[in-house]
Amino acid sequence: MIPIKLRMRNFMCYRDNVPPLLFDGIHTGCICGDNGNGKSALIDAMTWALWGRTRAKSDDDLIHSGQTEMEVEFDFAVGQQPYRIIRKHSKPKGRRASGQTILEFQIAGGDGFRSITGNSVTQTQQKIIDVLHMDYPTFINSAFLRQGHADEFTIKRPVERKQVLADILGLAFYDELERQAKDLAKQQETEKAQLDSAIKDISDELVRKPAYEAEFEEAQSELSRVEKVTKEQESRLNGLRQEKE
């Protein structure tokens, strides 16, 4: 995933008049400044746009003080394909209500960006993860080490570390191949069972071939007898017709 452009509105310490951050021409960069200047907020904006996750406990805590809504627009590329994510969140209007989040996912084409947003936030989020081939836990255990959480990976349980490494190496691709192979094997087994059943039916019919041949010869003999009787009756009928004339 290569960042292209980041635009924020009312996100943490950034208000609505902040110019977008462009990453064009940057191969390796360093963000420096005094504490509280908003360095970590830039990373939080990216992770929130991509996965809806940050170091904050809730999305409401990310909204700039005194504001009721926020928005992050993040352009990035995977391979040579650009994408755009627009994630918005607004505070609840009542005490018992919950905040509302809107997530849009777009892909760049010849005539600009077009929407590939799912029917729900969950579906859209899964589409983003599928494009990135990485979820938030994998990101913070590999590409990004959060402040105060440098040992995030080492303190995980063995099964969790195994899953993180599997996600980083893309082993899920081979899991999918295994699933497809199993499905194909089941399909082949079904077809084999059907063919075996057909072969058994044919074999049973072949066993009865002599009986069928005997019945056929008997039918042929009966047919010959009937044809002979028919000719005799036709001859008699013609004789009666002549006598009548």
Short mmCIF file of C-alpha atoms in Angstrom, two decimals:
data_model
loop_
_atom_site.label_atom_id
_atom_site.label_comp_id
_atom_site.label_asym_id
_atom_site.label_seq_id
_atom_site.Cartn_x
_atom_site.Cartn_y
_atom_site.Cartn_z
CA MET A 1 0.00 0.00 0.00
CA ILE A 2 1.49 3.33 -1.14
CA PRO A 3 -0.05 6.54 0.31
CA ILE A 4 -0.91 9.25 -2.22
CA LYS A 5 -2.98 11.92 -0.48
CA LEU A 6 -4.42 12.47 3.00
CA ARG A 7 -7.12 15.01 3.74
CA MET A 8 -8.58 15.55 7.22
CA ARG A 9 -11.44 17.60 8.62
CA ASN A 10 -12.00 17.98 12.37
CA PHE A 11 -9.85 14.92 13.01
CA MET A 12 -8.12 15.11 16.40
CA CYS A 13 -5.98 18.27 16.42
CA TYR A 14 -6.67 19.11 12.75
CA ARG A 15 -9.56 21.47 11.96
CA ASP A 16 -11.40 21.96 8.69
CA ASN A 17 -8.94 24.37 7.08
CA VAL A 18 -5.99 21.97 6.83
CA PRO A 19 -4.54 21.55 3.32
CA PRO A 20 -4.21 17.94 2.12
CA LEU A 21 -0.96 16.11 2.73
CA LEU A 22 0.52 14.93 -0.58
CA PHE A 23 3.00 12.07 -0.74
CA ASP A 24 4.02 12.54 -4.38
CA GLY A 25 7.74 12.13 -4.91
CA ILE A 26 8.38 10.87 -1.36
CA HIS A 27 10.17 7.52 -1.16
CA THR A 28 11.37 7.68 2.44
CA GLY A 29 10.10 10.38 4.77
CA CYS A 30 10.51 11.45 8.39
CA ILE A 31 7.86 13.33 10.35
CA CYS A 32 9.41 15.37 13.16
CA GLY A 33 8.21 18.07 15.55
CA ASP A 34 7.44 18.83 19.16
CA ASN A 35 5.10 16.73 21.24
CA GLY A 36 1.46 17.54 20.56
CA ASN A 37 2.06 18.90 17.07
CA GLY A 38 -0.02 16.12 15.51
CA LYS A 39 2.61 13.69 14.18
CA SER A 40 0.91 10.56 15.47
CA ALA A 41 -2.47 11.94 14.41
CA LEU A 42 -1.39 11.62 10.78
CA ILE A 43 -0.84 7.88 11.22
CA ASP A 44 -4.08 7.62 13.19
CA ALA A 45 -5.90 9.30 10.31
CA MET A 46 -4.54 6.70 7.88
CA THR A 47 -5.35 3.70 10.06
CA TRP A 48 -8.79 5.10 10.87
CA ALA A 49 -9.53 5.60 7.17
CA LEU A 50 -8.28 2.12 6.27
CA TRP A 51 -9.58 0.05 9.18
CA GLY A 52 -11.60 2.34 11.43
CA ARG A 53 -9.05 1.70 14.20
CA THR A 54 -6.72 4.03 16.15
CA ARG A 55 -5.13 4.29 19.58
CA ALA A 56 -8.29 6.06 20.81
CA LYS A 57 -10.93 4.11 22.70
CA SER A 58 -13.81 5.35 20.58
CA ASP A 59 -14.41 7.27 17.36
CA ASP A 60 -16.10 10.07 19.31
CA ASP A 61 -12.74 10.78 20.99
CA LEU A 62 -11.19 11.46 17.57
CA ILE A 63 -13.48 14.40 16.77
CA HIS A 64 -11.88 17.79 17.29
CA SER A 65 -12.95 19.48 20.50
CA GLY A 66 -16.12 21.50 20.05
CA GLN A 67 -17.10 19.77 16.81
CA THR A 68 -19.75 17.11 16.18
CA GLU A 69 -18.40 15.35 13.10
CA MET A 70 -15.17 14.51 11.33
CA GLU A 71 -13.99 13.16 7.99
CA VAL A 72 -10.84 11.58 6.56
CA GLU A 73 -10.22 11.09 2.86
CA PHE A 74 -7.26 8.87 2.01
CA ASP A 75 -5.92 8.06 -1.47
CA PHE A 76 -3.53 5.15 -1.83
CA ALA A 77 -2.32 2.68 -4.41
CA VAL A 78 -1.91 -1.08 -4.39
CA GLY A 79 0.40 -2.06 -7.21
CA GLN A 80 -0.44 0.46 -9.92
CA GLN A 81 -4.13 0.74 -8.99
CA PRO A 82 -5.23 3.87 -7.07
CA TYR A 83 -8.05 3.72 -4.52
CA ARG A 84 -9.84 6.26 -2.34
CA ILE A 85 -11.45 5.84 1.08
CA ILE A 86 -13.78 8.40 2.62
CA ARG A 87 -14.72 7.68 6.23
CA LYS A 88 -16.97 10.01 8.23
CA HIS A 89 -18.22 9.91 11.79
CA SER A 90 -20.63 12.06 13.73
CA LYS A 91 -21.38 12.14 17.44
CA PRO A 92 -24.70 10.79 18.74
CA LYS A 93 -27.49 13.35 19.02
CA GLY A 94 -28.84 11.88 22.26
CA ARG A 95 -27.34 10.31 25.34
CA ARG A 96 -28.69 6.87 24.54
CA ALA A 97 -28.03 7.09 20.82
CA SER A 98 -24.83 5.93 19.12
CA GLY A 99 -22.59 7.78 16.71
CA GLN A 100 -22.97 7.27 12.97
CA THR A 101 -20.15 6.19 10.67
CA ILE A 102 -20.22 6.42 6.87
CA LEU A 103 -17.64 4.53 4.81
CA GLU A 104 -17.12 4.92 1.07
CA PHE A 105 -14.65 2.93 -1.02
CA GLN A 106 -13.74 3.99 -4.56
CA ILE A 107 -11.46 2.76 -7.33
CA ALA A 108 -9.79 4.94 -9.96
CA GLY A 109 -10.63 4.44 -13.61
CA GLY A 110 -10.21 6.25 -16.89
CA ASP A 111 -12.87 8.84 -16.04
CA GLY A 112 -12.10 9.34 -12.35
CA PHE A 113 -13.10 7.44 -9.24
CA ARG A 114 -16.14 5.17 -9.14
CA SER A 115 -17.75 3.65 -6.07
CA ILE A 116 -17.22 0.02 -5.08
CA THR A 117 -18.83 0.51 -1.68
CA GLY A 118 -20.63 -2.51 -0.22
CA ASN A 119 -24.16 -2.67 1.14
CA SER A 120 -22.93 -2.04 4.69
CA VAL A 121 -19.91 -0.69 6.54
CA THR A 122 -18.90 -4.28 7.37
CA GLN A 123 -18.99 -5.37 3.73
CA THR A 124 -17.08 -2.29 2.61
CA GLN A 125 -14.47 -2.83 5.33
CA GLN A 126 -13.95 -6.41 4.17
CA LYS A 127 -13.45 -5.18 0.60
CA ILE A 128 -10.73 -2.81 1.83
CA ILE A 129 -9.01 -5.61 3.77
CA ASP A 130 -9.17 -7.87 0.71
CA VAL A 131 -7.51 -5.17 -1.41
CA LEU A 132 -4.81 -4.48 1.20
CA HIS A 133 -4.31 -8.17 2.06
CA MET A 134 -3.81 -6.93 5.61
CA ASP A 135 -5.97 -6.16 8.63
CA TYR A 136 -5.22 -3.74 11.47
CA PRO A 137 -3.64 -6.28 13.90
CA THR A 138 -1.25 -7.41 11.16
CA PHE A 139 -0.37 -3.80 10.35
CA ILE A 140 0.51 -2.84 13.93
CA ASN A 141 2.59 -6.02 14.31
CA SER A 142 4.60 -5.59 11.15
CA ALA A 143 4.67 -2.27 9.26
CA PHE A 144 3.80 0.02 12.17
CA LEU A 145 4.98 -0.20 15.77
CA ARG A 146 2.86 2.00 18.02
CA GLN A 147 4.49 4.11 20.70
CA GLY A 148 4.68 2.10 23.91
CA HIS A 149 3.70 -1.09 22.08
CA ALA A 150 6.97 -2.13 20.46
CA ASP A 151 6.58 -5.59 22.04
CA GLU A 152 3.07 -6.03 20.61
CA PHE A 153 4.12 -9.09 18.64
CA THR A 154 6.32 -10.78 21.22
CA ILE A 155 3.71 -10.73 23.99
CA LYS A 156 1.08 -12.42 21.87
CA ARG A 157 0.19 -16.05 22.35
CA PRO A 158 1.90 -18.53 20.00
CA VAL A 159 -1.27 -19.12 18.00
CA GLU A 160 -1.74 -15.36 17.56
CA ARG A 161 1.88 -14.87 16.46
CA LYS A 162 1.42 -17.71 13.98
CA GLN A 163 -1.67 -16.02 12.55
CA VAL A 164 0.11 -12.65 12.24
CA LEU A 165 3.02 -14.25 10.38
CA ALA A 166 0.60 -16.14 8.16
CA ASP A 167 -1.15 -12.88 7.27
CA ILE A 168 2.16 -11.12 6.56
CA LEU A 169 3.37 -13.95 4.31
CA GLY A 170 0.01 -14.20 2.58
CA LEU A 171 -0.50 -17.83 3.53
CA ALA A 172 -4.25 -17.30 3.34
CA PHE A 173 -3.82 -17.59 -0.41
CA TYR A 174 -2.69 -21.18 0.04
CA ASP A 175 -5.56 -21.81 2.44
CA GLU A 176 -7.89 -20.69 -0.33
CA LEU A 177 -6.13 -23.02 -2.78
CA GLU A 178 -6.55 -25.85 -0.28
CA ARG A 179 -10.25 -25.07 0.05
CA GLN A 180 -10.68 -25.03 -3.72
CA ALA A 181 -8.77 -28.30 -4.02
CA LYS A 182 -11.02 -29.93 -1.40
CA ASP A 183 -14.13 -28.65 -3.15
CA LEU A 184 -12.84 -30.01 -6.47
CA ALA A 185 -12.01 -33.35 -4.82
CA LYS A 186 -15.56 -33.56 -3.43
CA GLN A 187 -16.96 -32.77 -6.85
CA GLN A 188 -14.76 -35.44 -8.45
CA GLU A 189 -15.83 -37.96 -5.80
CA THR A 190 -19.48 -37.22 -6.56
CA GLU A 191 -18.92 -37.63 -10.29
CA LYS A 192 -16.98 -40.85 -9.64
CA ALA A 193 -19.84 -42.24 -7.56
CA GLN A 194 -22.29 -41.40 -10.33
CA LEU A 195 -20.08 -43.07 -12.94
CA ASP A 196 -19.62 -46.15 -10.73
CA SER A 197 -23.41 -46.38 -10.36
CA ALA A 198 -23.84 -46.10 -14.14
CA ILE A 199 -21.16 -48.77 -14.74
CA LYS A 200 -22.90 -51.09 -12.26
CA ASP A 201 -26.20 -50.63 -14.05
CA ILE A 202 -24.52 -51.40 -17.38
CA SER A 203 -22.80 -54.46 -15.91
CA ASP A 204 -26.14 -55.70 -14.55
CA GLU A 205 -27.65 -55.28 -17.99
CA LEU A 206 -24.73 -57.14 -19.61
CA VAL A 207 -25.28 -60.09 -17.24
CA ARG A 208 -28.84 -60.32 -18.56
CA LYS A 209 -27.68 -60.16 -22.18
CA PRO A 210 -28.18 -63.95 -22.84
CA ALA A 211 -31.73 -63.74 -21.50
CA TYR A 212 -32.40 -60.72 -23.69
CA GLU A 213 -30.96 -62.55 -26.71
CA ALA A 214 -33.16 -65.60 -26.01
CA GLU A 215 -36.21 -63.35 -25.67
CA PHE A 216 -35.24 -61.66 -28.93
CA GLU A 217 -34.94 -64.98 -30.80
CA GLU A 218 -38.28 -66.10 -29.38
CA ALA A 219 -39.85 -62.83 -30.47
CA GLN A 220 -38.31 -63.23 -33.94
CA SER A 221 -39.74 -66.75 -34.18
CA GLU A 222 -43.16 -65.54 -33.06
CA LEU A 223 -42.97 -62.71 -35.57
CA SER A 224 -42.17 -65.20 -38.36
CA ARG A 225 -45.15 -67.36 -37.34
CA VAL A 226 -47.47 -64.35 -37.24
CA GLU A 227 -46.24 -63.19 -40.65
CA LYS A 228 -46.89 -66.69 -42.06
CA VAL A 229 -50.42 -66.72 -40.59
CA THR A 230 -51.00 -63.23 -41.92
CA LYS A 231 -50.01 -64.28 -45.43
CA GLU A 232 -52.29 -67.32 -45.25
CA GLN A 233 -55.19 -65.16 -44.09
CA GLU A 234 -54.50 -62.60 -46.81
CA SER A 235 -54.46 -65.43 -49.40
CA ARG A 236 -57.77 -66.76 -48.07
CA LEU A 237 -59.23 -63.25 -48.08
CA ASN A 238 -58.25 -62.78 -51.71
CA GLY A 239 -59.84 -66.16 -52.56
CA LEU A 240 -63.09 -65.15 -50.88
CA ARG A 241 -63.10 -61.89 -52.77
CA GLN A 242 -62.69 -63.77 -56.09
CA GLU A 243 -65.54 -66.14 -55.18
CA LYS A 244 -67.71 -63.14 -54.36
CA GLU A 245 -67.00 -61.57 -57.74
#
